[in-house]
């Protein structure tokens, strides 16, 4: 079955450490997204990528970095510069980036806790 | 900038009762409209979407939503709630001319009393 796989499901990090969250999709979608979810705040866009080797900052990109070297992969690195990284992170993809009519498909999420 | 408002943070209904979750958006033109559902610790699943045409749209799990242009609303309804409907529900909008910036509401947590 096609879908999005996020790993790890749970991750604990000490302050000052970088961590990388994995996102892999086998849907052959062009566009991929990273959202951060905090209680009562909905989903906020961190980064998105419309095509391989290209990505753009979303609304809360500070302290995060991404890469898009392969169509199916869009890893997110939470750096030590992110002041409050404890959150639930969701990866999503869409068939074509330039049409709002495409539906976002989501992974199951990764919960990052900073100790 | 466009925004999405879900006025109710929590809603509790009895099993078998009807449900309406409210969603209002602020945008200059009619956007694409979506409702997603999220079970605890899981990703989001699409319930239904509105692009154009009939303003009453049917979705999965017996949900429906009605688009009202005059009120900039896209409320989600279900005639009879089941205990398995307990989850968090998100309304989202995307502008028609440029679809990348899908904007989500803050979510409504639905609790179902047995």
PDB file of C-alpha atoms in Angstrom:
ATOM      1  CA  UNK A   1       0.000   0.000   0.000  1.00  0.00           C
ATOM      2  CA  UNK A   2       1.203   3.485  -0.789  1.00  0.00           C
ATOM      3  CA  UNK A   3       1.738   5.924   2.014  1.00  0.00           C
ATOM      4  CA  UNK A   4       4.073   8.010   4.102  1.00  0.00           C
ATOM      5  CA  UNK A   5       6.410   6.502   6.677  1.00  0.00           C
ATOM      6  CA  UNK A   6       7.774   8.642   9.465  1.00  0.00           C
ATOM      7  CA  UNK A   7      10.454   7.478  11.850  1.00  0.00           C
ATOM      8  CA  UNK A   8      11.109   7.322  14.654  1.00  0.00           C
ATOM      9  CA  UNK A   9       7.666   7.419  16.253  1.00  0.00           C
ATOM     10  CA  UNK A  10       9.134   8.725  19.524  1.00  0.00           C
ATOM     11  CA  UNK A  11      12.433  10.504  20.011  1.00  0.00           C
ATOM     12  CA  UNK A  12      14.097  11.957  23.068  1.00  0.00           C
ATOM     13  CA  UNK A  13      16.832  14.507  22.801  1.00  0.00           C
ATOM     14  CA  UNK A  14      19.062  16.329  25.185  1.00  0.00           C
ATOM     15  CA  UNK A  15      19.294  20.079  24.913  1.00  0.00           C
ATOM     16  CA  UNK A  16      21.964  21.156  22.447  1.00  0.00           C
ATOM     17  CA  UNK A  17      21.683  18.094  20.227  1.00  0.00           C
ATOM     18  CA  UNK A  18      20.559  18.025  16.618  1.00  0.00           C
ATOM     19  CA  UNK A  19      18.106  15.312  15.624  1.00  0.00           C
ATOM     20  CA  UNK A  20      16.820  14.216  12.236  1.00  0.00           C
ATOM     21  CA  UNK A  21      13.296  12.989  11.587  1.00  0.00           C
ATOM     22  CA  UNK A  22      12.792  10.743   8.603  1.00  0.00           C
ATOM     23  CA  UNK A  23       9.946  11.002   6.092  1.00  0.00           C
ATOM     24  CA  UNK A  24       9.612   8.588   3.156  1.00  0.00           C
ATOM     25  CA  UNK A  25       6.727   8.372   0.680  1.00  0.00           C
ATOM     26  CA  UNK A  26       6.002   5.819  -2.037  1.00  0.00           C
ATOM     27  CA  UNK A  27       3.094   7.721  -3.561  1.00  0.00           C
ATOM     28  CA  UNK A  28       5.197   9.297  -6.315  1.00  0.00           C
ATOM     29  CA  UNK A  29       4.089  12.705  -5.051  1.00  0.00           C
ATOM     30  CA  UNK A  30       5.975  15.795  -6.175  1.00  0.00           C
ATOM     31  CA  UNK A  31       5.462  17.943  -3.089  1.00  0.00           C
ATOM     32  CA  UNK A  32       6.338  17.222   0.510  1.00  0.00           C
ATOM     33  CA  UNK A  33       5.732  19.193   3.699  1.00  0.00           C
ATOM     34  CA  UNK A  34       6.708  19.311   7.346  1.00  0.00           C
ATOM     35  CA  UNK A  35       4.265  20.581   9.955  1.00  0.00           C
ATOM     36  CA  UNK A  36       4.667  21.108  13.649  1.00  0.00           C
ATOM     37  CA  UNK A  37       1.701  20.485  15.942  1.00  0.00           C
ATOM     38  CA  UNK A  38       1.353  21.906  19.438  1.00  0.00           C
ATOM     39  CA  UNK A  39      -1.781  21.560  21.596  1.00  0.00           C
ATOM     40  CA  UNK A  40      -4.370  24.190  20.746  1.00  0.00           C
ATOM     41  CA  UNK A  41      -2.363  25.664  17.881  1.00  0.00           C
ATOM     42  CA  UNK A  42      -3.277  23.487  14.956  1.00  0.00           C
ATOM     43  CA  UNK A  43      -0.602  22.681  12.400  1.00  0.00           C
ATOM     44  CA  UNK A  44       2.093  25.165  11.460  1.00  0.00           C
ATOM     45  CA  UNK A  45       4.161  24.807   8.298  1.00  0.00           C
ATOM     46  CA  UNK A  46       7.908  24.442   8.820  1.00  0.00           C
ATOM     47  CA  UNK A  47       9.282  23.713   5.332  1.00  0.00           C
ATOM     48  CA  UNK A  48       7.964  22.454   2.039  1.00  0.00           C
ATOM     49  CA  UNK A  49       9.417  21.152  -1.184  1.00  0.00           C
ATOM     50  CA  UNK A  50       7.760  21.217  -4.578  1.00  0.00           C
ATOM     51  CA  UNK A  51      10.441  19.302  -6.419  1.00  0.00           C
ATOM     52  CA  UNK A  52      13.700  17.466  -5.845  1.00  0.00           C
ATOM     53  CA  UNK A  53      16.617  19.697  -4.804  1.00  0.00           C
ATOM     54  CA  UNK A  54      14.323  22.610  -4.022  1.00  0.00           C
ATOM     55  CA  UNK A  55      12.575  23.657  -0.813  1.00  0.00           C
ATOM     56  CA  UNK A  56      11.090  26.767   0.774  1.00  0.00           C
ATOM     57  CA  UNK A  57      10.651  28.027   4.297  1.00  0.00           C
ATOM     58  CA  UNK A  58       7.237  27.912   5.836  1.00  0.00           C
ATOM     59  CA  UNK A  59       5.912  30.011   8.674  1.00  0.00           C
ATOM     60  CA  UNK A  60       8.188  28.689  11.440  1.00  0.00           C
ATOM     61  CA  UNK A  61      11.434  27.590   9.746  1.00  0.00           C
ATOM     62  CA  UNK A  62      13.865  29.020  12.291  1.00  0.00           C
ATOM     63  CA  UNK A  63      15.883  26.292  13.996  1.00  0.00           C
ATOM     64  CA  UNK A  64      15.012  23.665  11.379  1.00  0.00           C
ATOM     65  CA  UNK A  65      16.660  22.435   8.192  1.00  0.00           C
ATOM     66  CA  UNK A  66      15.626  20.067   5.408  1.00  0.00           C
ATOM     67  CA  UNK A  67      16.944  18.421   2.275  1.00  0.00           C
ATOM     68  CA  UNK A  68      15.258  16.930  -0.785  1.00  0.00           C
ATOM     69  CA  UNK A  69      17.824  14.838  -2.583  1.00  0.00           C
ATOM     70  CA  UNK A  70      15.339  12.182  -3.653  1.00  0.00           C
ATOM     71  CA  UNK A  71      11.700  12.488  -4.643  1.00  0.00           C
ATOM     72  CA  UNK A  72      10.560  10.027  -2.008  1.00  0.00           C
ATOM     73  CA  UNK A  73      12.526  11.423   0.946  1.00  0.00           C
ATOM     74  CA  UNK A  74      12.264  14.705   2.881  1.00  0.00           C
ATOM     75  CA  UNK A  75      14.142  14.521   6.203  1.00  0.00           C
ATOM     76  CA  UNK A  76      13.796  17.263   8.812  1.00  0.00           C
ATOM     77  CA  UNK A  77      16.640  18.212  11.134  1.00  0.00           C
ATOM     78  CA  UNK A  78      15.743  19.922  14.370  1.00  0.00           C
ATOM     79  CA  UNK A  79      18.830  21.881  15.315  1.00  0.00           C
ATOM     80  CA  UNK A  80      20.029  23.111  18.682  1.00  0.00           C
ATOM     81  CA  UNK A  81      18.960  26.593  17.569  1.00  0.00           C
ATOM     82  CA  UNK A  82      15.291  25.635  17.867  1.00  0.00           C
ATOM     83  CA  UNK A  83      14.282  27.152  21.203  1.00  0.00           C
ATOM     84  CA  UNK A  84      11.318  24.932  21.979  1.00  0.00           C
ATOM     85  CA  UNK A  85      11.552  21.740  19.925  1.00  0.00           C
ATOM     86  CA  UNK A  86       9.275  19.501  21.981  1.00  0.00           C
ATOM     87  CA  UNK A  87       6.303  18.875  19.701  1.00  0.00           C
ATOM     88  CA  UNK A  88       4.555  16.451  17.395  1.00  0.00           C
ATOM     89  CA  UNK A  89       5.926  16.608  13.850  1.00  0.00           C
ATOM     90  CA  UNK A  90       3.878  15.616  10.838  1.00  0.00           C
ATOM     91  CA  UNK A  91       5.121  14.966   7.329  1.00  0.00           C
ATOM     92  CA  UNK A  92       2.725  15.230   4.401  1.00  0.00           C
ATOM     93  CA  UNK A  93       2.806  14.969   0.648  1.00  0.00           C
ATOM     94  CA  UNK A  94       0.712  16.052  -2.309  1.00  0.00           C
ATOM     95  CA  UNK A  95       0.675  14.856  -5.897  1.00  0.00           C
ATOM     96  CA  UNK A  96       1.255  18.285  -7.477  1.00  0.00           C
ATOM     97  CA  UNK A  97       2.437  21.328  -5.598  1.00  0.00           C
ATOM     98  CA  UNK A  98       0.742  23.995  -7.653  1.00  0.00           C
ATOM     99  CA  UNK A  99      -2.872  23.030  -7.174  1.00  0.00           C
ATOM    100  CA  UNK A 100      -4.768  23.499  -3.963  1.00  0.00           C
ATOM    101  CA  UNK A 101      -7.140  20.841  -5.201  1.00  0.00           C
ATOM    102  CA  UNK A 102      -4.620  18.163  -4.418  1.00  0.00           C
ATOM    103  CA  UNK A 103      -5.275  16.528  -1.105  1.00  0.00           C
ATOM    104  CA  UNK A 104      -2.538  16.291   1.495  1.00  0.00           C
ATOM    105  CA  UNK A 105      -1.660  12.792   2.669  1.00  0.00           C
ATOM    106  CA  UNK A 106      -0.137  12.623   6.143  1.00  0.00           C
ATOM    107  CA  UNK A 107       2.267  10.310   7.889  1.00  0.00           C
ATOM    108  CA  UNK A 108       1.592   9.026  11.410  1.00  0.00           C
ATOM    109  CA  UNK A 109       3.868  11.615  12.997  1.00  0.00           C
ATOM    110  CA  UNK A 110       6.966  11.725  15.180  1.00  0.00           C
ATOM    111  CA  UNK A 111       6.892  12.955  18.758  1.00  0.00           C
ATOM    112  CA  UNK A 112      10.065  14.721  19.840  1.00  0.00           C
ATOM    113  CA  UNK A 113      10.719  15.375  23.509  1.00  0.00           C
ATOM    114  CA  UNK A 114      13.650  17.433  24.709  1.00  0.00           C
ATOM    115  CA  UNK A 115      14.888  16.403  28.128  1.00  0.00           C
TER     116      UNK A 115
ATOM    117  CA  UNK B   1      -3.472  36.717   5.174  1.00  0.00           C
ATOM    118  CA  UNK B   2      -6.001  33.962   5.216  1.00  0.00           C
ATOM    119  CA  UNK B   3      -6.997  32.463   8.523  1.00  0.00           C
ATOM    120  CA  UNK B   4      -9.206  29.689   9.797  1.00  0.00           C
ATOM    121  CA  UNK B   5     -11.188  29.870  13.008  1.00  0.00           C
ATOM    122  CA  UNK B   6     -12.611  26.916  14.865  1.00  0.00           C
ATOM    123  CA  UNK B   7     -14.429  28.589  17.752  1.00  0.00           C
ATOM    124  CA  UNK B   8     -14.874  25.480  19.867  1.00  0.00           C
ATOM    125  CA  UNK B   9     -11.772  23.996  21.462  1.00  0.00           C
ATOM    126  CA  UNK B  10     -13.694  21.118  23.036  1.00  0.00           C
ATOM    127  CA  UNK B  11     -17.129  19.687  22.340  1.00  0.00           C
ATOM    128  CA  UNK B  12     -18.814  16.877  24.245  1.00  0.00           C
ATOM    129  CA  UNK B  13     -21.825  15.055  22.827  1.00  0.00           C
ATOM    130  CA  UNK B  14     -23.713  11.952  23.820  1.00  0.00           C
ATOM    131  CA  UNK B  15     -23.460   8.875  21.658  1.00  0.00           C
ATOM    132  CA  UNK B  16     -26.281   8.920  19.126  1.00  0.00           C
ATOM    133  CA  UNK B  17     -26.697  12.691  19.283  1.00  0.00           C
ATOM    134  CA  UNK B  18     -26.109  14.974  16.325  1.00  0.00           C
ATOM    135  CA  UNK B  19     -22.899  16.924  15.897  1.00  0.00           C
ATOM    136  CA  UNK B  20     -21.914  20.199  14.325  1.00  0.00           C
ATOM    137  CA  UNK B  21     -18.371  21.524  14.349  1.00  0.00           C
ATOM    138  CA  UNK B  22     -17.931  25.108  13.259  1.00  0.00           C
ATOM    139  CA  UNK B  23     -15.336  26.513  10.887  1.00  0.00           C
ATOM    140  CA  UNK B  24     -15.023  30.059   9.604  1.00  0.00           C
ATOM    141  CA  UNK B  25     -12.363  31.325   7.252  1.00  0.00           C
ATOM    142  CA  UNK B  26     -11.061  34.689   6.246  1.00  0.00           C
ATOM    143  CA  UNK B  27     -10.025  34.964   2.655  1.00  0.00           C
ATOM    144  CA  UNK B  28     -10.719  37.246  -0.273  1.00  0.00           C
ATOM    145  CA  UNK B  29     -12.049  34.532  -2.544  1.00  0.00           C
ATOM    146  CA  UNK B  30     -13.549  31.110  -2.107  1.00  0.00           C
ATOM    147  CA  UNK B  31     -10.714  28.765  -1.287  1.00  0.00           C
ATOM    148  CA  UNK B  32     -10.543  25.006  -1.355  1.00  0.00           C
ATOM    149  CA  UNK B  33     -11.914  23.714   1.953  1.00  0.00           C
ATOM    150  CA  UNK B  34     -11.082  20.566   3.877  1.00  0.00           C
ATOM    151  CA  UNK B  35     -11.929  18.731   7.074  1.00  0.00           C
ATOM    152  CA  UNK B  36      -9.394  16.330   8.570  1.00  0.00           C
ATOM    153  CA  UNK B  37      -9.659  14.052  11.603  1.00  0.00           C
ATOM    154  CA  UNK B  38      -6.838  13.008  13.908  1.00  0.00           C
ATOM    155  CA  UNK B  39      -6.883  10.193  16.454  1.00  0.00           C
ATOM    156  CA  UNK B  40      -4.487  10.632  19.403  1.00  0.00           C
ATOM    157  CA  UNK B  41      -0.861  10.213  18.398  1.00  0.00           C
ATOM    158  CA  UNK B  42      -1.730   9.657  14.754  1.00  0.00           C
ATOM    159  CA  UNK B  43      -1.555  11.558  11.497  1.00  0.00           C
ATOM    160  CA  UNK B  44      -4.467  13.350   9.869  1.00  0.00           C
ATOM    161  CA  UNK B  45      -7.053  11.635   7.703  1.00  0.00           C
ATOM    162  CA  UNK B  46      -9.146  13.491   5.154  1.00  0.00           C
ATOM    163  CA  UNK B  47     -12.876  13.440   5.935  1.00  0.00           C
ATOM    164  CA  UNK B  48     -14.114  15.536   3.038  1.00  0.00           C
ATOM    165  CA  UNK B  49     -13.301  18.440   0.763  1.00  0.00           C
ATOM    166  CA  UNK B  50     -15.054  21.220  -1.142  1.00  0.00           C
ATOM    167  CA  UNK B  51     -13.720  22.544  -4.405  1.00  0.00           C
ATOM    168  CA  UNK B  52     -16.780  23.810  -6.259  1.00  0.00           C
ATOM    169  CA  UNK B  53     -20.346  22.933  -7.173  1.00  0.00           C
ATOM    170  CA  UNK B  54     -22.837  21.532  -4.707  1.00  0.00           C
ATOM    171  CA  UNK B  55     -22.341  23.295  -1.377  1.00  0.00           C
ATOM    172  CA  UNK B  56     -23.242  20.206   0.636  1.00  0.00           C
ATOM    173  CA  UNK B  57     -20.461  17.652   0.449  1.00  0.00           C
ATOM    174  CA  UNK B  58     -20.446  14.114   1.735  1.00  0.00           C
ATOM    175  CA  UNK B  59     -17.426  12.503   3.290  1.00  0.00           C
ATOM    176  CA  UNK B  60     -16.319   9.307   4.913  1.00  0.00           C
ATOM    177  CA  UNK B  61     -17.673   7.869   8.167  1.00  0.00           C
ATOM    178  CA  UNK B  62     -21.083   9.506   7.653  1.00  0.00           C
ATOM    179  CA  UNK B  63     -19.828  13.092   7.877  1.00  0.00           C
ATOM    180  CA  UNK B  64     -21.022  15.956   5.724  1.00  0.00           C
ATOM    181  CA  UNK B  65     -20.172  19.638   5.495  1.00  0.00           C
ATOM    182  CA  UNK B  66     -21.947  22.641   4.089  1.00  0.00           C
ATOM    183  CA  UNK B  67     -20.206  25.574   2.473  1.00  0.00           C
ATOM    184  CA  UNK B  68     -21.930  28.908   3.040  1.00  0.00           C
ATOM    185  CA  UNK B  69     -20.298  31.654   1.043  1.00  0.00           C
ATOM    186  CA  UNK B  70     -22.235  34.458   2.711  1.00  0.00           C
ATOM    187  CA  UNK B  71     -21.012  33.374   6.127  1.00  0.00           C
ATOM    188  CA  UNK B  72     -17.518  32.226   5.065  1.00  0.00           C
ATOM    189  CA  UNK B  73     -18.260  28.998   6.867  1.00  0.00           C
ATOM    190  CA  UNK B  74     -17.727  25.314   6.268  1.00  0.00           C
ATOM    191  CA  UNK B  75     -19.341  23.505   9.189  1.00  0.00           C
ATOM    192  CA  UNK B  76     -18.986  19.772   9.678  1.00  0.00           C
ATOM    193  CA  UNK B  77     -22.019  17.711  10.681  1.00  0.00           C
ATOM    194  CA  UNK B  78     -22.965  14.174  11.555  1.00  0.00           C
ATOM    195  CA  UNK B  79     -26.540  13.068  12.333  1.00  0.00           C
ATOM    196  CA  UNK B  80     -25.622  10.441  14.924  1.00  0.00           C
ATOM    197  CA  UNK B  81     -22.262  10.303  16.658  1.00  0.00           C
ATOM    198  CA  UNK B  82     -20.549   7.033  17.506  1.00  0.00           C
ATOM    199  CA  UNK B  83     -18.041   6.561  20.314  1.00  0.00           C
ATOM    200  CA  UNK B  84     -15.348   5.923  17.700  1.00  0.00           C
ATOM    201  CA  UNK B  85     -15.781   9.494  16.421  1.00  0.00           C
ATOM    202  CA  UNK B  86     -13.954  10.829  19.476  1.00  0.00           C
ATOM    203  CA  UNK B  87     -10.911  12.576  18.004  1.00  0.00           C
ATOM    204  CA  UNK B  88      -9.608  15.999  17.052  1.00  0.00           C
ATOM    205  CA  UNK B  89     -11.019  17.648  13.965  1.00  0.00           C
ATOM    206  CA  UNK B  90      -9.248  20.224  11.841  1.00  0.00           C
ATOM    207  CA  UNK B  91     -10.661  22.563   9.257  1.00  0.00           C
ATOM    208  CA  UNK B  92      -8.227  23.743   6.571  1.00  0.00           C
ATOM    209  CA  UNK B  93      -8.266  26.085   3.595  1.00  0.00           C
ATOM    210  CA  UNK B  94      -6.057  26.455   0.546  1.00  0.00           C
ATOM    211  CA  UNK B  95      -6.186  29.323  -1.930  1.00  0.00           C
ATOM    212  CA  UNK B  96      -7.257  28.277  -5.385  1.00  0.00           C
ATOM    213  CA  UNK B  97      -4.578  30.098  -7.270  1.00  0.00           C
ATOM    214  CA  UNK B  98      -1.605  28.783  -5.306  1.00  0.00           C
ATOM    215  CA  UNK B  99      -2.089  25.637  -3.322  1.00  0.00           C
ATOM    216  CA  UNK B 100       0.994  25.340  -1.193  1.00  0.00           C
ATOM    217  CA  UNK B 101      -0.093  27.308   1.820  1.00  0.00           C
ATOM    218  CA  UNK B 102      -2.708  25.056   3.334  1.00  0.00           C
ATOM    219  CA  UNK B 103      -3.826  26.836   6.506  1.00  0.00           C
ATOM    220  CA  UNK B 104      -5.249  24.881   9.412  1.00  0.00           C
ATOM    221  CA  UNK B 105      -7.566  25.881  12.192  1.00  0.00           C
ATOM    222  CA  UNK B 106      -6.554  25.206  15.801  1.00  0.00           C
ATOM    223  CA  UNK B 107      -8.700  22.100  15.974  1.00  0.00           C
ATOM    224  CA  UNK B 108     -11.761  20.948  17.923  1.00  0.00           C
ATOM    225  CA  UNK B 109     -11.492  18.016  20.307  1.00  0.00           C
ATOM    226  CA  UNK B 110     -14.639  15.890  20.267  1.00  0.00           C
ATOM    227  CA  UNK B 111     -15.521  13.817  23.307  1.00  0.00           C
ATOM    228  CA  UNK B 112     -18.361  11.303  23.127  1.00  0.00           C
ATOM    229  CA  UNK B 113     -20.322  10.347  26.226  1.00  0.00           C
ATOM    230  CA  UNK B 114     -21.771   6.872  26.390  1.00  0.00           C
TER     231      UNK B 114
END
